Tab-separated table of C-alpha atoms and ligand atoms in Angstrom:
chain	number	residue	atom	x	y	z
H	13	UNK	CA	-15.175	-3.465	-20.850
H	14	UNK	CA	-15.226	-5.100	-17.846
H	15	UNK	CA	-15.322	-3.352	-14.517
H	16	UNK	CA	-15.668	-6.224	-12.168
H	17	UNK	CA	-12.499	-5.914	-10.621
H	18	UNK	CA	-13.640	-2.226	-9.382
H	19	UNK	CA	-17.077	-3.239	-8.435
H	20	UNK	CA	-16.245	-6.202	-6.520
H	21	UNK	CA	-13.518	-5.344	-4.411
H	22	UNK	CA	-14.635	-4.485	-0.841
H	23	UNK	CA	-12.953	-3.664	1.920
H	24	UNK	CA	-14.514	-6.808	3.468
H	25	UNK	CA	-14.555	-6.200	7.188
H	26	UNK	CA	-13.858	-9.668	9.052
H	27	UNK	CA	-11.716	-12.948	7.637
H	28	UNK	CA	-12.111	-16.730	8.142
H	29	UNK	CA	-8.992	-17.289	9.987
H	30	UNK	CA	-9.569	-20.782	9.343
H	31	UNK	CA	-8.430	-20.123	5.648
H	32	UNK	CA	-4.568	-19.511	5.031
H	33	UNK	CA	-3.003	-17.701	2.020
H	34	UNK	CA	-0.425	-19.744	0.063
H	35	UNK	CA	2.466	-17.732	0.386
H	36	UNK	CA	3.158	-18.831	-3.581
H	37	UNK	CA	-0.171	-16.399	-4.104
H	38	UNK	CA	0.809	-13.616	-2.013
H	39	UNK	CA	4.106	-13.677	-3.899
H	40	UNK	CA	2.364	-13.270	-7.287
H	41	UNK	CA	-0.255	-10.619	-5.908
H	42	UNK	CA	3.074	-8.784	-4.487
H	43	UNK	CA	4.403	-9.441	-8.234
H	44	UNK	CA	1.294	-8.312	-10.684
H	45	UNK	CA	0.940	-5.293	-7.790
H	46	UNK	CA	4.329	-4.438	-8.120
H	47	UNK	CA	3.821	-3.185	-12.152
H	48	UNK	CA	1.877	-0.197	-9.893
H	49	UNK	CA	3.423	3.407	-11.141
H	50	UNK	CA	5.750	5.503	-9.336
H	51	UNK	CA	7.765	8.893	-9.864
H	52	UNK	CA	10.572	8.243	-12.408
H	53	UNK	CA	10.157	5.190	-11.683
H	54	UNK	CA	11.869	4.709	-7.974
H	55	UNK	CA	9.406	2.807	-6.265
H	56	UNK	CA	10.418	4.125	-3.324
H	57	UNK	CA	8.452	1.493	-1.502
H	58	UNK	CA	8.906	-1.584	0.874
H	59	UNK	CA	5.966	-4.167	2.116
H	60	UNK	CA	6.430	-6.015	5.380
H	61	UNK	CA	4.564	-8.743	5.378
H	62	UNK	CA	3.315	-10.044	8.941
H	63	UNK	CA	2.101	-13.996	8.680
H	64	UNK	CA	3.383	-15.216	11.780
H	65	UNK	CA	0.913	-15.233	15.051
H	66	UNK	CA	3.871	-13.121	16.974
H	67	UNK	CA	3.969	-10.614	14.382
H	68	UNK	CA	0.032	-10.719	14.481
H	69	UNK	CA	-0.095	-9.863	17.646
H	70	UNK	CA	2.826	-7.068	17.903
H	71	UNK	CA	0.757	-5.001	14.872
H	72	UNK	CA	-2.797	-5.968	16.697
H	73	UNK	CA	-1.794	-3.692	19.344
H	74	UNK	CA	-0.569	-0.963	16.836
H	75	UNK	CA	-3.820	-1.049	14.804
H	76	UNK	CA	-6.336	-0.054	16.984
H	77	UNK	CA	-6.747	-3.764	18.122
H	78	UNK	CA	-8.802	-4.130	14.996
H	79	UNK	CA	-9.583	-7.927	15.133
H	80	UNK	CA	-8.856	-8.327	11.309
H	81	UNK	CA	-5.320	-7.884	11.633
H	82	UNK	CA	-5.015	-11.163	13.584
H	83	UNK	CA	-7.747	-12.549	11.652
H	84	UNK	CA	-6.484	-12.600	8.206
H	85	UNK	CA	-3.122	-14.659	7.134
H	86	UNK	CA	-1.375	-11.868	5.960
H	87	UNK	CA	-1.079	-8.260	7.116
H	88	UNK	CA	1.042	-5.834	4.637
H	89	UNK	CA	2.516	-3.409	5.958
H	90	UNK	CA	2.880	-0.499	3.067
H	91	UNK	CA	5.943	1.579	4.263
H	92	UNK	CA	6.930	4.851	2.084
H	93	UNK	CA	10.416	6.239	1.786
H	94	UNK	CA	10.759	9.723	1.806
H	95	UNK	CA	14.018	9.577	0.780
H	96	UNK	CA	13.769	7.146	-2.243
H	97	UNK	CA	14.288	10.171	-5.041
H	98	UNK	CA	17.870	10.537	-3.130
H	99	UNK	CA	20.676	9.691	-5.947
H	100	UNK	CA	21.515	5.888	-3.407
H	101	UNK	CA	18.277	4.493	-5.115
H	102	UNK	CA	19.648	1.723	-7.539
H	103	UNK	CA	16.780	3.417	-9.881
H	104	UNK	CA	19.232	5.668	-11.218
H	105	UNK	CA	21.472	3.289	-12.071
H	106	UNK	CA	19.493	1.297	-14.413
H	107	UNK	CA	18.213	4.988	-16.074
H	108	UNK	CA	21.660	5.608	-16.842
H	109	UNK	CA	22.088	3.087	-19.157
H	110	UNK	CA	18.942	4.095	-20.097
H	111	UNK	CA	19.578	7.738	-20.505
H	112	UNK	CA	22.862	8.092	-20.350
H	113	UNK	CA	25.262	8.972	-17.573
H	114	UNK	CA	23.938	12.972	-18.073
H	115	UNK	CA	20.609	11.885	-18.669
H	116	UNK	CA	20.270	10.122	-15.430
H	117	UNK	CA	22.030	13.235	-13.704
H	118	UNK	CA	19.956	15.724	-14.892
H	119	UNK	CA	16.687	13.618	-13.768
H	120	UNK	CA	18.196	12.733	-10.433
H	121	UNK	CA	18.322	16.874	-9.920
H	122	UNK	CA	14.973	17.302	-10.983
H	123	UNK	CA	14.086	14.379	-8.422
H	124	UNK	CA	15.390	16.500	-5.650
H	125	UNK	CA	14.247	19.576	-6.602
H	126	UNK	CA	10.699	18.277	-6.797
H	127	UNK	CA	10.043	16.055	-3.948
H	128	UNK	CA	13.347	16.697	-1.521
H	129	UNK	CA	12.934	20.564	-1.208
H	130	UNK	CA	10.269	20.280	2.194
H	131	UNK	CA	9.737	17.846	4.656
H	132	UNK	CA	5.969	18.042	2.981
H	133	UNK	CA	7.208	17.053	-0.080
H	134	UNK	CA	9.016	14.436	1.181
H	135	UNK	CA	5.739	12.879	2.716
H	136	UNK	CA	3.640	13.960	-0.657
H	137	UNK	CA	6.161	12.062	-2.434
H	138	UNK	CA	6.243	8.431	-0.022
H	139	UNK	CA	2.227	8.982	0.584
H	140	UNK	CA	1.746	9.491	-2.730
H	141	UNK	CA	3.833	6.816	-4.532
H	142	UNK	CA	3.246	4.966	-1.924
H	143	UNK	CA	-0.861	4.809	-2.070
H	144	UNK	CA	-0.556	3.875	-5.496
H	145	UNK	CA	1.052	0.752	-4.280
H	146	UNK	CA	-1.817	-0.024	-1.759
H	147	UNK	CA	-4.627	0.617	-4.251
H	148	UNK	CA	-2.553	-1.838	-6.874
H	149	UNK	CA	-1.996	-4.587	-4.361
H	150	UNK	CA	-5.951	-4.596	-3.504
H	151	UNK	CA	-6.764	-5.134	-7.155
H	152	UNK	CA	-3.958	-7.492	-7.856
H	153	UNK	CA	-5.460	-9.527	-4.564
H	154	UNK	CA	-8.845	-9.092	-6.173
H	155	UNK	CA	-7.810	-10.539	-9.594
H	156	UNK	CA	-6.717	-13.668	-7.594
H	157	UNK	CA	-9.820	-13.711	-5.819
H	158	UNK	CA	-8.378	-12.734	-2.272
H	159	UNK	CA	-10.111	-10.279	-0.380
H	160	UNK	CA	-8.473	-7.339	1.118
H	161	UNK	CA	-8.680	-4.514	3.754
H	162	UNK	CA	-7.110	-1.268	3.970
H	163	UNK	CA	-6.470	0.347	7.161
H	164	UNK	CA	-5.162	3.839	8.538
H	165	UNK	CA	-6.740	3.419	11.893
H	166	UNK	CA	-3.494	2.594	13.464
H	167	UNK	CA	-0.819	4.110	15.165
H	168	UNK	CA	1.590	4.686	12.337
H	169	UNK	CA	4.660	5.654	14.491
H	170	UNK	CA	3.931	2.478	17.078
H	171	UNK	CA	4.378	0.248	13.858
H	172	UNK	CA	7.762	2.147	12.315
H	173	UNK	CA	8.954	1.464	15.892
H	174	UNK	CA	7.828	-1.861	16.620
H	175	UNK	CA	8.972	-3.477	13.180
H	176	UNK	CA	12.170	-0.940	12.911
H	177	UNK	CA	11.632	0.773	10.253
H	178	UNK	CA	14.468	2.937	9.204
H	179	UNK	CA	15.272	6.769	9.369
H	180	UNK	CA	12.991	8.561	6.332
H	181	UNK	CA	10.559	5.388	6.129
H	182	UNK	CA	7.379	5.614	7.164
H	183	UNK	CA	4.121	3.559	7.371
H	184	UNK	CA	1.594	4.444	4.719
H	185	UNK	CA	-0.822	2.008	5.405
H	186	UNK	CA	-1.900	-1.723	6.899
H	187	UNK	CA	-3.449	-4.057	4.141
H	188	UNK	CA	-5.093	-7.135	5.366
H	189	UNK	CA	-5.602	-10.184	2.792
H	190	UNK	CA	-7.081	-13.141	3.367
H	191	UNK	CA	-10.351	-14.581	2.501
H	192	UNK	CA	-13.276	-12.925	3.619
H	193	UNK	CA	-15.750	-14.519	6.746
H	194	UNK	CA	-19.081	-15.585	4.438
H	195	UNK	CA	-20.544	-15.991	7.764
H	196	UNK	CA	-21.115	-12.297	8.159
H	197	UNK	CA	-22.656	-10.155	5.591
H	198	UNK	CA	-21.055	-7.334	3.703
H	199	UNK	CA	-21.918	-4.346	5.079
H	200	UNK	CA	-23.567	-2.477	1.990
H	201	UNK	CA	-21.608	-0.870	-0.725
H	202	UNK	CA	-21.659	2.770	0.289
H	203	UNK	CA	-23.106	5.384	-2.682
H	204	UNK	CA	-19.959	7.045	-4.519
H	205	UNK	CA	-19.479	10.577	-5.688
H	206	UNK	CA	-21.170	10.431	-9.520
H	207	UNK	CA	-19.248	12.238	-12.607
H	208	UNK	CA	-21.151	15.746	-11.764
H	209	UNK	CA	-20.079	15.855	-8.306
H	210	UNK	CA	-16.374	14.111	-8.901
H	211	UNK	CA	-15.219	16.287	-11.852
H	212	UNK	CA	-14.573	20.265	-12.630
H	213	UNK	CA	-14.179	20.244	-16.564
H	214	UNK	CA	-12.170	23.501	-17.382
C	322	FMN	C1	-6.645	4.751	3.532
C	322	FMN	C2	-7.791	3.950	4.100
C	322	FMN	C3	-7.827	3.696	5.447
C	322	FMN	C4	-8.848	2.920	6.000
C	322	FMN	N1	-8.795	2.616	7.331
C	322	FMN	C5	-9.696	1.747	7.839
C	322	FMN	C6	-9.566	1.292	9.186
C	322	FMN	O1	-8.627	1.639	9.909
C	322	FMN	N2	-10.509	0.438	9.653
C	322	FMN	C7	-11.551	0.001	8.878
C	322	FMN	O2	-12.374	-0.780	9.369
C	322	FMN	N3	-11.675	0.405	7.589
C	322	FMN	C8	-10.764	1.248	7.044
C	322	FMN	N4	-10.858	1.616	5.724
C	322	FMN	C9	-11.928	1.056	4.868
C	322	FMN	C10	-12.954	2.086	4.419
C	322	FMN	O3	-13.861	2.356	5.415
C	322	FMN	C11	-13.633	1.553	3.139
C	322	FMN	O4	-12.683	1.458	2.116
C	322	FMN	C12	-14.782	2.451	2.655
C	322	FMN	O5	-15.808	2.505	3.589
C	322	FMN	C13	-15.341	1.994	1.314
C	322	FMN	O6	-15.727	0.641	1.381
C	322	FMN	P1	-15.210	-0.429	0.322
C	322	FMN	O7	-13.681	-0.442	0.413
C	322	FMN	O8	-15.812	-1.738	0.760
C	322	FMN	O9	-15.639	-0.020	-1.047
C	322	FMN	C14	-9.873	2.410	5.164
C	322	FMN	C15	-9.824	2.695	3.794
C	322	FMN	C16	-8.796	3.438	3.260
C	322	FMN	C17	-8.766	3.678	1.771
């Protein structure tokens, strides 16, 4: 087994903005990310991704004017739908020839039932689905050797406005990729919760 991909990724702090990131390689990170799972499959999902030095500068003073964002090549922008179980997502109409034009019905209920019946469960369905997207495009940046920072420290409803997102989107998160600064030191890998701590067995 080999775990390197886990133990190696860092959330790396500060980028050599001297270093761009073919946009050939963000497009297969986006690619080998985009096999990340999601509720019946609806990937209910959408990445902006901010290269240019306007855009860098626009989501700079959105994220807490973290220098990363304008330091790295590429800042992803996760956004969540919390509408995408709704019966418009073109999902559907692959399950149904799938499952069959009842099939597909009776799953597009369920989808309602279980993630349209709160506004909560609206968010717990685009957070959710949507983090699993995040986490997925970190490794897939890892496994091409590009480093990668998540960030929350941001003003989420700044960003929907400033880059338009549309009614029932939201931002989950801001990714930064790029190549890390060598210059500065990692901070230290911080001490996880072990097995005992992590798990209740029942
Ligand atoms: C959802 C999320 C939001 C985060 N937001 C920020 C942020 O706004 N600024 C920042 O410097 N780091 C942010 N981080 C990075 C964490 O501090 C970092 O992941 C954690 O300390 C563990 O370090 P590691 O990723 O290097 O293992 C965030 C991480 C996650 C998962």
């Amino acid at each position: 087994m080999n775990g390197t991909l886990f133990t190696e990724r860092r959330s790396v702090g500060s980028f050599d903005a001297s270093q761009s990131l073919d946009r050939e390689k963000l497009k297969a990170i986006v690619d080998l990310a985009g096999n990340a799972p999601s509720a019946f499959n609806l990937e209910p999902w959408r990445i902006i991704a901010v290269g240019s030095e306007e855009g860098k500068e626009r989501l700079f003073e959105r994220a807490n004017r973290q220098p990363k964002i304008k330091e790295a090549p590429y800042d992803l922008i996760i956004v969540g739908d919390r509408e995408g179980y709704g019966p418009q997502n073109p999902a559907w109409e692959e399950l149904k020839s799938l499952a069959g034009e009842e099939g597909a019905k009776r799953s597009i209920g369920a989808a309602a039932r279980l993630y349209g019946s709160s506004e909560e469960r609206k968010i717990k369905f685009a957070e959710s689905n949507g983090g699993l997207l995040a986490m997925s495009l970190m490794y897939a940046a890892q496994a091409y050797g590009v480093d990668s920072h998540p960030m929350s420290g941001i003003d989420f409803e700044g960003i929907a406005e400033e880059f338009g997102l549309k009614e029932g989107e939201h931002v989950v998160m801001v990714i930064a990729l790029g190549y890390r600064d060598t210059s500065t030191a990692l901070r230290p890998r911080r001490k996880r919760k072990d097995y005992e701590t992590l798990v209740e067995e029942v």
